[in-house]
Amino acid sequence: MDPPGSWLLQQAQLRPDHPAVVWGGGGTSYSELAARVDALAARLRGTGVAAGDRVAVLMRNDLLYVEIIHALIELEAVLVPFNVRLASPEIKTLVDDAEPRLLIYGDGLAPLGQDVSKSSRAVRVVSADELRALPRKPARPLPRLRLDRDQTMVFTSGTTERPKGARLTFANQLASAKASAERLGVDPRDRWLACLPLYHVGGLAIVLRSAIYGTTVVLAERFDERAIAGSLERDGVTIVSLVPTMLTRLLDVLPHGRVPETLRCVLLGGGPIPDGLLERCRDADIPVAPTYGLTEAASQVATQPPGVATRKGATAGPPLPGTTLRIVDRNGADQKPGVPGEILVRGPQVMAGYWNRPEET
């Protein structure tokens, strides 16, 4: 049976005073975040956003971004996050494909947002400041959270062809969170540092998993190695998600070459781990968990338990619970261990399909 309300609302009832987000030197409790999200949902409802509508977001990491993610869940609308590093023609292509009802752009991104407004008349475009000032439309009773509905549509990077919108349902996100928690563990006191962009599936996963389990997001605007080193110490971070280049830069500035004892896991993915990096982690007693994942599977699909990699090497390890991986040749036959091939993934976190791409799906 689908759970009542939303993950955020459930935590606001269960852990109202527990910090939901640490941001900008302060903290926001679950009850406070739920109130802010409810007000934002009323403003979005006033723009005409309704169940099933797609809402594009072009923003850097910000507390408002977290609020938008949860507000769209309340409205049963679909989040479509855009990479802020894209140029205007690339964003226009994504807008034409996704056909969102609304696009919200953040501070410092006015030129991109205004270009969309000029070129795509069917899409309403509002800035973050305009969003905060919109009139509210009265709320209706919050529906049950239907796990079969799309929660987000994340566009692939388009390295080999045109970007495709991967439709991730609530069931996909919940399955991903459960499998990740089984492999990495979860503690009610966890604080997961999000310095990956929230428009990336890895950054978005942190926000959703924290709401599912009632833990805390420590949100960074961007990755700055010195700021992240300070946050690890100051904010009691227990988990952080990094790519290898980030971890290398962080190791270079760590005070005394060590991380705080509170840090129990560095989830490391997004590319090959260079020679010598794991040795540096072992010397600094950093519990690294190499991982392999992809947008179409809501982030992780194979992950080493924390700390194992410094003894066994830099492989991404076994598939997460409930996930099946195969390495096959061009004919679909299983490859022998150590032989490259195509990766096939099966599991409950695998997407519902590509948006408007039945053949690719």
Short mmCIF file of C-alpha atoms in Angstrom, two decimals:
data_model
loop_
_atom_site.label_atom_id
_atom_site.label_comp_id
_atom_site.label_asym_id
_atom_site.label_seq_id
_atom_site.Cartn_x
_atom_site.Cartn_y
_atom_site.Cartn_z
CA MET A 1 0.00 0.00 0.00
CA ASP A 2 1.24 3.48 -0.84
CA PRO A 3 2.20 5.54 2.25
CA PRO A 4 0.11 8.56 3.29
CA GLY A 5 1.21 12.11 2.51
CA SER A 6 4.85 12.61 1.63
CA TRP A 7 8.16 11.45 3.06
CA LEU A 8 8.80 14.95 4.38
CA LEU A 9 5.40 15.17 6.09
CA GLN A 10 5.92 11.79 7.73
CA GLN A 11 9.25 12.94 9.20
CA ALA A 12 7.72 16.25 10.31
CA GLN A 13 5.27 14.18 12.36
CA LEU A 14 7.82 11.63 13.61
CA ARG A 15 10.87 13.89 14.19
CA PRO A 16 9.57 17.48 14.15
CA ASP A 17 12.57 19.01 15.94
CA HIS A 18 15.26 16.96 14.21
CA PRO A 19 17.39 18.98 11.73
CA ALA A 20 16.31 18.26 8.16
CA VAL A 21 18.80 20.56 6.41
CA VAL A 22 21.95 22.32 7.60
CA TRP A 23 22.59 25.27 5.32
CA GLY A 24 24.42 28.57 5.46
CA GLY A 25 25.54 28.18 9.05
CA GLY A 26 22.08 27.36 10.36
CA GLY A 27 19.69 24.45 10.61
CA THR A 28 16.10 23.87 9.54
CA SER A 29 14.06 21.28 11.45
CA TYR A 30 11.65 18.87 9.80
CA SER A 31 8.63 20.78 11.10
CA GLU A 32 10.07 24.09 9.87
CA LEU A 33 10.92 22.63 6.47
CA ALA A 34 7.45 21.12 6.13
CA ALA A 35 5.86 24.52 6.83
CA ARG A 36 8.08 26.25 4.28
CA VAL A 37 7.35 23.55 1.70
CA ASP A 38 3.61 23.80 2.29
CA ALA A 39 3.74 27.56 1.67
CA LEU A 40 5.83 27.09 -1.46
CA ALA A 41 3.45 24.41 -2.77
CA ALA A 42 0.59 26.90 -2.37
CA ARG A 43 2.51 29.44 -4.46
CA LEU A 44 3.30 26.88 -7.15
CA ARG A 45 -0.35 25.83 -7.16
CA GLY A 46 -1.21 29.44 -7.88
CA THR A 47 0.82 29.28 -11.11
CA GLY A 48 -1.39 26.43 -12.31
CA VAL A 49 1.01 23.58 -11.54
CA ALA A 50 -1.05 20.41 -11.05
CA ALA A 51 -0.58 16.67 -10.75
CA GLY A 52 1.46 15.23 -13.62
CA ASP A 53 2.84 18.59 -14.77
CA ARG A 54 6.57 18.86 -15.32
CA VAL A 55 8.44 21.71 -13.63
CA ALA A 56 11.97 22.51 -14.79
CA VAL A 57 14.46 23.84 -12.25
CA LEU A 58 17.63 25.69 -13.24
CA MET A 59 19.36 26.41 -9.94
CA ARG A 60 22.55 25.90 -8.01
CA ASN A 61 22.41 24.19 -4.62
CA ASP A 62 20.24 26.21 -2.27
CA LEU A 63 17.73 25.60 0.52
CA LEU A 64 15.02 26.80 -1.88
CA TYR A 65 15.98 23.97 -4.25
CA VAL A 66 15.35 21.44 -1.47
CA GLU A 67 11.99 23.09 -0.78
CA ILE A 68 11.05 22.91 -4.47
CA ILE A 69 11.87 19.19 -4.60
CA HIS A 70 9.49 18.49 -1.70
CA ALA A 71 6.83 20.97 -2.84
CA LEU A 72 6.54 19.25 -6.21
CA ILE A 73 6.04 15.95 -4.40
CA GLU A 74 3.10 17.53 -2.53
CA LEU A 75 1.64 18.71 -5.83
CA GLU A 76 2.25 15.33 -7.55
CA ALA A 77 4.18 17.27 -10.19
CA VAL A 78 7.38 16.01 -11.82
CA LEU A 79 10.75 17.63 -11.11
CA VAL A 80 12.90 18.21 -14.21
CA PRO A 81 16.32 19.42 -13.04
CA PHE A 82 18.54 21.19 -15.58
CA ASN A 83 22.33 21.36 -15.48
CA VAL A 84 23.31 24.98 -14.83
CA ARG A 85 26.46 24.54 -16.92
CA LEU A 86 24.52 24.10 -20.14
CA ALA A 87 24.37 26.86 -22.74
CA SER A 88 21.10 28.47 -23.81
CA PRO A 89 20.68 26.39 -27.02
CA GLU A 90 21.15 23.18 -25.01
CA ILE A 91 18.61 24.25 -22.41
CA LYS A 92 16.14 25.20 -25.13
CA THR A 93 16.49 21.69 -26.57
CA LEU A 94 15.65 20.18 -23.18
CA VAL A 95 12.70 22.55 -22.70
CA ASP A 96 11.32 21.64 -26.12
CA ASP A 97 11.66 17.95 -25.23
CA ALA A 98 10.30 18.03 -21.66
CA GLU A 99 7.55 20.63 -22.32
CA PRO A 100 7.40 21.83 -18.71
CA ARG A 101 4.53 23.99 -17.50
CA LEU A 102 6.95 26.10 -15.46
CA LEU A 103 10.69 26.83 -15.33
CA ILE A 104 12.27 28.25 -12.16
CA TYR A 105 15.73 29.76 -12.38
CA GLY A 106 18.02 30.70 -9.52
CA ASP A 107 20.25 33.59 -8.58
CA GLY A 108 22.91 34.42 -11.15
CA LEU A 109 21.14 32.52 -13.92
CA ALA A 110 18.88 35.27 -15.24
CA PRO A 111 20.38 35.30 -18.77
CA LEU A 112 19.61 31.59 -19.23
CA GLY A 113 16.14 31.93 -17.75
CA GLN A 114 15.31 34.97 -19.87
CA ASP A 115 16.51 33.21 -23.01
CA VAL A 116 14.05 30.40 -22.29
CA SER A 117 11.30 32.95 -21.72
CA LYS A 118 11.96 34.54 -25.11
CA SER A 119 12.31 31.32 -27.11
CA SER A 120 9.68 29.09 -25.47
CA ARG A 121 6.48 31.08 -25.11
CA ALA A 122 4.46 28.07 -23.92
CA VAL A 123 6.54 27.82 -20.74
CA ARG A 124 6.05 30.20 -17.84
CA VAL A 125 9.44 31.30 -16.51
CA VAL A 126 9.94 32.73 -13.00
CA SER A 127 13.01 33.63 -10.99
CA ALA A 128 13.64 32.43 -7.45
CA ASP A 129 12.79 35.90 -6.15
CA GLU A 130 9.54 36.02 -8.13
CA LEU A 131 8.63 32.56 -6.84
CA ARG A 132 8.95 33.68 -3.23
CA ALA A 133 6.53 36.57 -3.87
CA LEU A 134 3.80 34.71 -5.76
CA PRO A 135 0.30 34.64 -4.27
CA ARG A 136 -0.81 31.43 -2.62
CA LYS A 137 -3.68 29.23 -3.74
CA PRO A 138 -5.40 27.38 -0.87
CA ALA A 139 -4.22 23.85 -0.32
CA ARG A 140 -6.27 20.71 -0.75
CA PRO A 141 -5.90 17.55 1.35
CA LEU A 142 -2.55 15.93 0.64
CA PRO A 143 -3.11 12.75 -1.42
CA ARG A 144 -1.49 9.43 -0.67
CA LEU A 145 2.00 9.11 -2.08
CA ARG A 146 1.53 6.95 -5.16
CA LEU A 147 4.75 5.05 -5.69
CA ASP A 148 3.98 4.33 -9.35
CA ARG A 149 4.02 8.04 -10.27
CA ASP A 150 7.04 9.78 -11.76
CA GLN A 151 8.98 11.75 -9.15
CA THR A 152 11.59 13.23 -11.46
CA MET A 153 12.83 13.23 -15.02
CA VAL A 154 16.60 13.56 -15.14
CA PHE A 155 18.26 14.08 -18.50
CA THR A 156 21.27 11.95 -19.32
CA SER A 157 24.55 13.68 -20.14
CA GLY A 158 24.22 13.03 -23.86
CA THR A 159 27.84 11.92 -24.30
CA THR A 160 26.98 9.45 -27.06
CA GLU A 161 23.76 10.91 -28.46
CA ARG A 162 21.05 13.45 -27.68
CA PRO A 163 20.20 13.67 -23.94
CA LYS A 164 17.27 11.50 -22.91
CA GLY A 165 14.90 12.14 -20.02
CA ALA A 166 15.05 9.21 -17.58
CA ARG A 167 11.70 8.88 -15.78
CA LEU A 168 12.31 7.89 -12.17
CA THR A 169 9.26 6.95 -10.10
CA PHE A 170 8.79 7.17 -6.34
CA ALA A 171 9.13 3.39 -6.28
CA ASN A 172 12.50 3.68 -8.03
CA GLN A 173 13.72 6.25 -5.52
CA LEU A 174 12.48 4.25 -2.54
CA ALA A 175 14.08 1.03 -3.79
CA SER A 176 17.36 2.86 -4.38
CA ALA A 177 17.27 4.33 -0.86
CA LYS A 178 16.56 0.98 0.76
CA ALA A 179 19.28 -0.85 -1.17
CA SER A 180 21.83 1.88 -0.45
CA ALA A 181 20.96 1.80 3.25
CA GLU A 182 21.42 -1.97 3.36
CA ARG A 183 24.91 -1.65 1.93
CA LEU A 184 26.10 1.53 3.66
CA GLY A 185 24.04 1.33 6.82
CA VAL A 186 21.81 4.08 8.16
CA ASP A 187 21.75 5.77 11.55
CA PRO A 188 19.09 8.23 12.81
CA ARG A 189 21.93 10.65 13.56
CA ASP A 190 23.40 10.49 10.04
CA ARG A 191 24.36 13.75 8.38
CA TRP A 192 24.97 13.38 4.63
CA LEU A 193 27.00 16.17 3.07
CA ALA A 194 25.61 17.11 -0.36
CA CYS A 195 28.25 18.95 -2.38
CA LEU A 196 27.25 17.27 -5.63
CA PRO A 197 24.78 19.45 -7.56
CA LEU A 198 21.12 18.73 -6.84
CA TYR A 199 20.44 18.61 -10.58
CA HIS A 200 22.60 15.46 -10.65
CA VAL A 201 20.98 12.15 -9.71
CA GLY A 202 23.61 11.64 -7.00
CA GLY A 203 22.83 14.97 -5.34
CA LEU A 204 19.06 14.53 -5.63
CA ALA A 205 19.33 11.06 -4.07
CA ILE A 206 20.79 12.54 -0.88
CA VAL A 207 17.78 14.83 -0.39
CA LEU A 208 15.26 12.04 -0.97
CA ARG A 209 17.05 9.38 1.08
CA SER A 210 17.41 11.76 4.01
CA ALA A 211 13.68 12.47 3.96
CA ILE A 212 12.85 8.77 3.71
CA TYR A 213 14.95 7.92 6.78
CA GLY A 214 14.56 11.16 8.74
CA THR A 215 18.26 12.00 8.68
CA THR A 216 19.98 15.32 7.96
CA VAL A 217 21.22 16.88 4.72
CA VAL A 218 24.27 19.11 5.13
CA LEU A 219 23.95 21.19 1.97
CA ALA A 220 26.91 22.90 0.32
CA GLU A 221 26.41 25.46 -2.43
CA ARG A 222 29.28 23.94 -4.38
CA PHE A 223 32.43 21.93 -3.89
CA ASP A 224 35.28 23.90 -2.38
CA GLU A 225 37.83 21.63 -0.76
CA ARG A 226 38.63 23.95 2.15
CA ALA A 227 34.98 24.67 2.86
CA ILE A 228 34.15 20.95 2.69
CA ALA A 229 37.03 20.10 5.05
CA GLY A 230 35.66 22.67 7.48
CA SER A 231 32.12 21.30 7.16
CA LEU A 232 33.26 17.75 7.90
CA GLU A 233 34.65 18.98 11.21
CA ARG A 234 32.05 21.60 12.12
CA ASP A 235 28.80 19.91 11.05
CA GLY A 236 29.36 16.37 12.33
CA VAL A 237 29.14 14.89 8.84
CA THR A 238 28.85 11.09 8.77
CA ILE A 239 28.57 10.49 4.98
CA VAL A 240 29.76 12.46 1.97
CA SER A 241 29.39 11.75 -1.75
CA LEU A 242 32.38 12.65 -3.90
CA VAL A 243 33.96 11.98 -7.28
CA PRO A 244 37.67 11.03 -7.35
CA THR A 245 38.93 14.50 -8.30
CA MET A 246 37.01 16.00 -5.36
CA LEU A 247 38.47 13.49 -2.93
CA THR A 248 42.00 14.13 -4.22
CA ARG A 249 41.60 17.87 -3.68
CA LEU A 250 40.09 17.29 -0.23
CA LEU A 251 42.99 15.08 0.85
CA ASP A 252 45.39 17.86 -0.11
CA VAL A 253 43.88 20.29 2.43
CA LEU A 254 42.75 18.07 5.31
CA PRO A 255 43.97 19.36 8.67
CA HIS A 256 46.66 16.97 9.91
CA GLY A 257 45.84 14.72 6.93
CA ARG A 258 42.90 13.13 8.79
CA VAL A 259 39.11 13.26 8.76
CA PRO A 260 36.94 13.58 11.89
CA GLU A 261 35.94 10.36 13.63
CA THR A 262 32.29 11.12 12.89
CA LEU A 263 32.83 10.44 9.17
CA ARG A 264 31.93 6.80 8.58
CA CYS A 265 31.65 6.69 4.77
CA VAL A 266 32.92 8.45 1.65
CA LEU A 267 30.73 7.29 -1.24
CA LEU A 268 33.11 7.54 -4.20
CA GLY A 269 31.86 7.29 -7.78
CA GLY A 270 31.46 9.11 -11.06
CA GLY A 271 34.68 7.88 -12.67
CA PRO A 272 37.74 5.65 -12.37
CA ILE A 273 39.69 5.85 -9.12
CA PRO A 274 43.28 6.88 -9.98
CA ASP A 275 46.27 4.88 -8.82
CA GLY A 276 47.39 5.84 -5.35
CA LEU A 277 44.15 7.43 -4.18
CA LEU A 278 43.03 4.44 -2.14
CA GLU A 279 46.47 4.20 -0.55
CA ARG A 280 46.14 7.83 0.54
CA CYS A 281 42.71 7.04 1.96
CA ARG A 282 44.11 4.07 3.88
CA ASP A 283 46.90 6.21 5.33
CA ALA A 284 44.34 8.84 6.40
CA ASP A 285 41.95 6.16 7.73
CA ILE A 286 39.17 7.30 5.39
CA PRO A 287 36.35 4.72 4.97
CA VAL A 288 35.88 4.82 1.20
CA ALA A 289 33.00 3.02 -0.53
CA PRO A 290 33.62 2.90 -4.31
CA THR A 291 30.36 2.84 -6.24
CA TYR A 292 29.05 2.49 -9.77
CA GLY A 293 25.72 3.97 -10.75
CA LEU A 294 23.81 5.71 -13.49
CA THR A 295 20.95 8.13 -13.97
CA GLU A 296 18.62 5.43 -15.27
CA ALA A 297 18.94 3.50 -11.99
CA ALA A 298 18.41 6.40 -9.53
CA SER A 299 22.13 6.49 -8.65
CA GLN A 300 23.89 3.47 -7.08
CA VAL A 301 23.72 -0.06 -8.48
CA ALA A 302 26.98 -1.58 -7.15
CA THR A 303 28.87 -0.43 -4.06
CA GLN A 304 31.62 -1.69 -1.77
CA PRO A 305 30.90 -1.58 1.96
CA PRO A 306 32.75 1.35 3.58
CA GLY A 307 36.43 0.67 4.18
CA VAL A 308 36.65 -2.62 2.26
CA ALA A 309 38.20 -1.02 -0.82
CA THR A 310 41.39 0.00 0.98
CA ARG A 311 42.02 -3.74 1.48
CA LYS A 312 40.52 -5.27 -1.67
CA GLY A 313 41.01 -2.63 -4.36
CA ALA A 314 39.06 -0.05 -6.30
CA THR A 315 36.28 -2.12 -7.82
CA ALA A 316 32.72 -0.93 -7.28
CA GLY A 317 32.03 -4.22 -5.57
CA PRO A 318 28.93 -6.40 -5.60
CA PRO A 319 25.50 -5.22 -6.80
CA LEU A 320 23.21 -3.70 -4.20
CA PRO A 321 20.60 -6.00 -2.64
CA GLY A 322 17.82 -6.79 -5.10
CA THR A 323 19.95 -5.68 -8.08
CA THR A 324 21.31 -7.93 -10.82
CA LEU A 325 24.29 -6.98 -13.00
CA ARG A 326 25.58 -8.78 -16.07
CA ILE A 327 28.54 -8.04 -18.35
CA VAL A 328 27.75 -9.27 -21.86
CA ASP A 329 29.26 -9.32 -25.33
CA ARG A 330 27.62 -7.98 -28.50
CA ASN A 331 25.42 -11.08 -28.71
CA GLY A 332 24.19 -10.82 -25.14
CA ALA A 333 26.28 -13.71 -23.83
CA ASP A 334 27.91 -13.36 -20.42
CA GLN A 335 31.55 -12.36 -20.49
CA LYS A 336 34.19 -14.12 -18.44
CA PRO A 337 35.53 -12.30 -15.35
CA GLY A 338 37.96 -9.55 -16.32
CA VAL A 339 36.70 -9.28 -19.92
CA PRO A 340 35.10 -5.91 -20.85
CA GLY A 341 31.57 -5.78 -22.16
CA GLU A 342 28.24 -4.03 -21.95
CA ILE A 343 26.71 -3.61 -18.46
CA LEU A 344 23.11 -4.75 -18.03
CA VAL A 345 21.24 -3.74 -14.88
CA ARG A 346 17.99 -5.17 -13.54
CA GLY A 347 16.27 -4.16 -10.32
CA PRO A 348 13.42 -2.17 -8.76
CA GLN A 349 15.41 1.07 -8.99
CA VAL A 350 15.64 0.92 -12.80
CA MET A 351 13.66 3.74 -14.43
CA ALA A 352 10.14 3.54 -15.84
CA GLY A 353 11.56 4.50 -19.24
CA TYR A 354 12.86 7.38 -21.34
CA TRP A 355 10.53 10.31 -21.88
CA ASN A 356 9.02 10.13 -25.39
CA ARG A 357 11.57 7.46 -26.44
CA PRO A 358 9.68 4.16 -26.69
CA GLU A 359 12.26 2.51 -28.94
CA GLU A 360 15.23 3.48 -26.73
CA THR A 361 13.27 2.37 -23.66
#
